[in-house]
C-alpha positions as a printed Julia matrix, in Angstrom:
339×3 Matrix{Float64}:
   0.0     0.0     0.0
   1.02    3.61   -0.36
   0.08    7.01    1.05
  -1.33    9.49   -1.48
  -3.14   12.86   -1.37
  -6.89   12.42   -1.24
  -7.33   14.64   -4.31
  -5.45   12.04   -6.34
  -7.18    8.94   -4.9
  -9.82    8.36   -7.59
  -9.58    4.8    -8.89
  -7.55    3.54   -5.94
  -8.6     0.95   -3.33
  -8.92    1.91    0.34
  -6.87   -0.2     2.76
  -9.11    0.35    5.81
 -12.55    1.62    6.83
 -13.18    5.36    6.87
 -15.46    6.38    9.75
 -17.61    9.48    9.51
 -18.96   11.13   12.66
 -21.79   13.66   12.55
 -22.69   14.44   16.19
 -26.2    13.32   17.04
 -26.8    11.94   13.55
 -24.28    9.43   12.28
 -21.29    7.38   13.37
 -20.27    4.53   11.11
 -17.95    3.55    8.31
 -18.78    5.84    5.41
 -16.34    4.02    3.16
 -15.4     0.4     3.71
 -12.05   -1.27    3.27
 -11.76   -2.31   -0.36
 -13.87    0.58   -1.65
 -12.68    1.98   -4.97
 -12.55    5.75   -4.56
 -14.68    7.74   -7.03
 -14.34   11.42   -7.96
 -17.55   12.22   -6.08
 -16.11   10.61   -2.91
 -13.2    13.02   -2.68
 -15.14   16.05   -1.28
 -16.75   13.77    1.32
 -13.39   12.35    2.37
 -11.92   15.83    2.67
 -14.9    16.93    4.8
 -14.07   14.01    7.1
 -10.56   15.4     7.58
  -8.9    12.81    5.34
  -6.29   14.76    3.41
  -4.19   11.63    2.75
  -5.22    8.01    2.27
  -3.53    4.65    2.45
  -4.47    2.83   -0.76
  -3.56   -0.29   -2.65
  -1.71    0.48   -5.8
  -3.53   -1.34   -8.59
  -0.95   -2.84  -10.88
  -1.35   -4.94  -14.04
  -2.17   -8.57  -13.27
  -4.04   -7.74  -10.06
  -7.83   -7.95   -9.51
  -9.92   -6.07   -6.94
 -11.69   -8.2    -4.29
 -15.17   -7.31   -5.56
 -14.39   -8.4    -9.11
 -12.65  -11.51   -7.8
 -15.68  -12.45   -5.67
 -17.91  -12.22   -8.74
 -15.66  -14.6   -10.63
 -15.62  -17.07   -7.74
 -19.39  -16.85   -7.44
 -19.69  -17.7   -11.13
 -17.88  -20.97  -10.41
 -20.59  -21.93   -7.91
 -23.92  -20.5    -8.98
 -26.4   -22.8   -10.68
 -30.1   -22.8   -11.48
 -32.38  -22.11   -8.54
 -29.9   -19.86   -6.72
 -30.03  -16.12   -6.02
 -26.92  -13.98   -5.76
 -26.48  -11.17   -3.25
 -24.87   -7.85   -4.19
 -21.13   -7.84   -3.63
 -20.19   -6.3    -0.27
 -16.68   -5.91    1.04
 -15.47   -8.5    -1.43
 -18.09  -11.1    -0.45
 -21.05  -12.6    -2.33
 -23.61  -15.0    -0.87
 -25.85  -17.47   -2.67
 -29.31  -18.33   -1.37
 -31.9   -20.88   -2.47
 -34.51  -19.54   -4.87
 -36.59  -22.71   -4.41
 -36.93  -25.78   -2.19
 -34.78  -28.74   -3.12
 -31.77  -30.96   -2.53
 -28.49  -29.08   -2.21
 -25.49  -30.85   -3.73
 -21.79  -29.97   -3.59
 -18.99  -31.36   -5.75
 -16.64  -31.82   -2.8
 -13.54  -32.81   -4.78
 -13.64  -29.75   -7.02
 -14.58  -27.47   -4.12
 -11.53  -28.7    -2.19
  -9.32  -28.11   -5.22
 -10.48  -24.49   -5.4
 -10.08  -23.89   -1.66
  -6.57  -25.39   -1.73
  -5.38  -22.32   -3.63
  -3.86  -19.49   -1.63
  -6.05  -16.42   -0.98
  -9.22  -18.17   -2.26
 -12.26  -19.25   -0.25
 -15.66  -20.73   -1.02
 -17.73  -21.76    2.02
 -20.91  -23.83    1.64
 -23.46  -25.58    3.8
 -23.32  -29.39    3.85
 -24.2   -31.04    0.57
 -26.81  -33.78    0.31
 -29.23  -31.86    2.53
 -32.7   -30.4     2.08
 -32.97  -26.64    1.78
 -35.92  -24.28    1.66
 -36.36  -21.13   -0.37
 -34.34  -18.32    1.17
 -31.82  -20.6     2.89
 -28.19  -19.53    2.69
 -26.15  -21.88    0.49
 -22.63  -20.48    0.06
 -20.36  -17.48    0.34
 -17.37  -16.55   -1.82
 -14.55  -14.08   -1.4
 -10.8   -13.65   -1.68
  -8.68  -13.02    1.4
  -6.69   -9.9     0.4
  -8.06   -6.66   -1.04
  -6.48   -7.46   -4.38
  -5.47  -10.81   -5.83
  -3.34  -11.99   -8.68
  -5.19  -12.68  -11.91
  -3.2   -15.89  -12.25
  -4.63  -17.22   -8.96
  -8.16  -16.65  -10.22
  -7.34  -18.45  -13.45
  -6.08  -21.4   -11.42
  -9.34  -21.43   -9.43
 -11.37  -21.41  -12.63
  -9.3   -24.27  -14.01
  -9.71  -26.29  -10.81
 -13.47  -25.73  -10.81
 -13.94  -26.95  -14.36
 -16.7   -26.12  -16.79
 -19.75  -26.85  -14.62
 -20.88  -25.18  -11.37
 -19.6   -26.59   -8.09
 -23.1   -26.45   -6.58
 -26.5   -27.8    -7.61
 -30.03  -27.35   -6.27
 -32.28  -30.18   -7.44
 -36.04  -29.54   -7.07
 -38.32  -32.13   -5.51
 -39.51  -34.53   -8.21
 -41.51  -37.33   -6.52
 -45.18  -36.46   -6.04
 -46.99  -39.56   -4.75
 -46.46  -42.47   -2.38
 -47.96  -45.7    -1.08
 -47.67  -46.71    2.58
 -48.01  -50.41    3.43
 -48.41  -50.79    7.18
 -47.48  -54.36    8.05
 -48.44  -56.25   11.18
 -51.33  -58.6    11.95
 -52.32  -56.46   14.93
 -52.85  -53.51   12.59
 -54.65  -55.59    9.94
 -57.04  -57.04   12.56
 -57.72  -53.64   14.11
 -56.32  -54.67   17.48
 -54.22  -51.5    17.6
 -54.43  -48.2    15.79
 -51.92  -47.63   12.99
 -49.72  -44.92   14.51
 -46.93  -45.41   11.95
 -48.66  -44.17    8.79
 -49.49  -40.63   10.06
 -45.85  -40.08   11.04
 -44.6   -41.1     7.59
 -47.31  -39.12    5.8
 -46.27  -35.97    7.64
 -42.61  -36.4     6.7
 -43.51  -37.04    3.06
 -45.72  -33.96    2.95
 -42.74  -31.78    3.89
 -41.32  -32.67    0.47
 -44.57  -32.22   -1.43
 -45.28  -35.97   -1.62
 -48.92  -37.0    -1.25
 -49.86  -40.43    0.08
 -52.35  -41.89   -2.4
 -52.32  -45.58   -1.43
 -52.63  -47.09    2.08
 -52.7   -50.81    2.75
 -52.64  -53.05    5.87
 -51.85  -56.57    4.57
 -50.81  -58.13    7.87
 -47.54  -60.05    8.37
 -47.67  -62.78    5.74
 -44.84  -62.43    3.21
 -47.1   -63.22    0.24
 -49.69  -60.69    1.4
 -47.02  -58.0     1.87
 -45.51  -58.84   -1.51
 -48.92  -58.56   -3.16
 -49.54  -55.18   -1.5
 -46.2   -53.86   -2.73
 -46.87  -55.03   -6.29
 -50.38  -53.57   -6.19
 -48.93  -50.24   -5.09
 -46.36  -50.45   -7.88
 -49.11  -51.09  -10.43
 -50.99  -48.01   -9.18
 -48.21  -45.82  -10.54
 -47.09  -44.08   -7.34
 -43.57  -42.62   -7.27
 -42.51  -44.18   -3.95
 -43.46  -47.26   -1.92
 -42.9   -47.49    1.84
 -43.39  -50.54    4.05
 -43.6   -49.81    7.77
 -42.66  -52.28   10.49
 -41.64  -55.92   10.43
 -38.01  -55.07    9.73
 -36.17  -56.87   12.54
 -34.74  -60.4    12.64
 -37.72  -61.64   14.65
 -39.21  -64.78   12.99
 -42.53  -62.97   12.53
 -40.94  -59.97   10.81
 -41.26  -60.79    7.13
 -41.1   -57.39    5.44
 -37.5   -57.6     4.07
 -38.14  -61.0     2.51
 -41.45  -59.87    1.06
 -39.82  -56.85   -0.6
 -37.09  -59.07   -2.06
 -39.75  -61.35   -3.59
 -41.23  -58.42   -5.55
 -38.18  -58.45   -7.82
 -36.88  -55.08   -6.63
 -33.09  -54.7    -6.57
 -32.05  -54.33   -2.92
 -29.44  -51.62   -2.4
 -29.11  -52.34    1.3
 -30.78  -54.08    4.19
 -29.1   -52.48    7.16
 -27.43  -49.1     7.59
 -24.67  -47.73    9.88
 -27.12  -45.27   11.4
 -28.79  -45.12   14.8
 -31.75  -44.88   14.95
 -32.42  -46.86   11.79
 -30.01  -49.78   11.55
 -32.68  -52.15   10.14
 -33.53  -49.88    7.19
 -34.04  -51.36    3.73
 -33.79  -49.59    0.38
 -34.44  -51.04   -3.06
 -35.38  -49.94   -6.57
 -37.62  -51.5    -9.19
 -36.29  -51.74  -12.72
 -38.01  -48.5   -13.76
 -36.34  -46.61  -10.89
 -39.28  -46.57   -8.45
 -37.83  -46.68   -4.91
 -39.17  -49.04   -2.25
 -38.21  -48.78    1.41
 -38.66  -50.85    4.54
 -38.86  -48.55    7.56
 -37.96  -49.92   11.01
 -40.09  -49.12   14.03
 -37.81  -46.32   15.22
 -39.15  -44.09   12.42
 -42.48  -44.08   14.25
 -41.22  -42.87   17.63
 -37.75  -41.31   17.24
 -37.52  -37.64   16.32
 -34.98  -38.2    13.54
 -33.74  -41.39   11.93
 -32.17  -42.87    8.81
 -35.42  -42.01    6.99
 -34.77  -38.29    7.45
 -31.27  -38.65    6.02
 -32.32  -40.6     2.93
 -35.64  -38.94    2.08
 -34.25  -35.68    0.6
 -32.31  -37.55   -2.1
 -35.23  -39.87   -2.77
 -37.64  -36.92   -3.07
 -35.32  -35.21   -5.55
 -35.06  -38.34   -7.68
 -31.32  -38.7    -6.97
 -30.34  -42.4    -6.73
 -29.01  -43.53   -3.35
 -26.2   -46.08   -3.63
 -24.69  -48.61   -1.27
 -21.64  -46.32   -1.02
 -23.9   -43.43    0.05
 -25.29  -45.57    2.87
 -21.82  -46.74    3.9
 -20.58  -43.15    4.24
 -23.37  -42.38    6.7
 -21.52  -44.22    9.47
 -19.5   -41.14   10.42
 -22.12  -38.77   11.8
 -24.78  -41.48   11.72
 -25.26  -41.52   15.49
 -28.14  -39.33   16.64
 -27.36  -38.01   20.13
 -31.03  -37.84   21.11
 -30.82  -34.26   22.35
 -33.63  -33.17   24.66
 -34.32  -30.27   22.3
 -33.97  -31.5    18.72
 -32.36  -28.94   16.4
 -32.1   -31.16   13.29
 -30.95  -30.41   10.62
 -28.8   -27.85   12.43
 -26.76  -30.54   14.18
 -24.15  -33.2    13.45
 -26.61  -36.03   12.65
 -25.97  -37.24    9.12
 -23.12  -34.78    8.53
């Protein structure tokens, strides 16, 4: 930086905030660090007693923080995202719609490995609502080398680092297993819980069945639901290793490809996920989904609702962070569960 007369500061970048005090009216930074001085700013600066200014000397090959933040933001922004105005070299992205937020972690890490560059995001693979903050971009110094920005653009590649996938599934079938439910001995308390969670993603429950425990009856109910054309099929209960719990075997007999029976998540270890040949997902939900505040179902549902396939590797990675701590006051998703 260098010290120059204020009258000659137009076009230069301020190195620190300039506070203006008007007794009884105003006391705040009139010009922020990083501000590019304009001709019309000079009389104001002089009225503030600033006859000399410390400024960055803009030299060829250097880029101002505001312009650099815009270029970094361009590496991230995708459809369904709103961009804030640049302020003090920072731009934020927010969700313009509900959906599943995805981050290309490898490319993001490659960008952030560069000196003087930063892109901060919320966790990928999570549900977001319109207006939620998604990411922020900026460079660390007031000015940055053009070459560093070019390296960031090369590391990011030709597609945005972030994606916001809208909810795609619209309808579901819930098959509540259990002879006690089928015979009316107890009230089905499972289905209302699942219906409420589905509704949060715009999924309407169109089919409800109570086939009992028999594997052939459960299989028939699943295939009937499939024939109805719903986007998602959920079987509740009967997921343990108890001899009377036949839901996993019944789902296998439908011909669906089973991605996993079991998950490294608590609550939810006995979870089952499969797909029919046309891509329709089918799930077996263990009893914990009915009574626990948050479970494996909450971690998987956002991807399912967005039509993003869930793989065995996705389930395997849930082990780290897959332990719900059962906090007295649940703050999910603003906690470590599933992160």
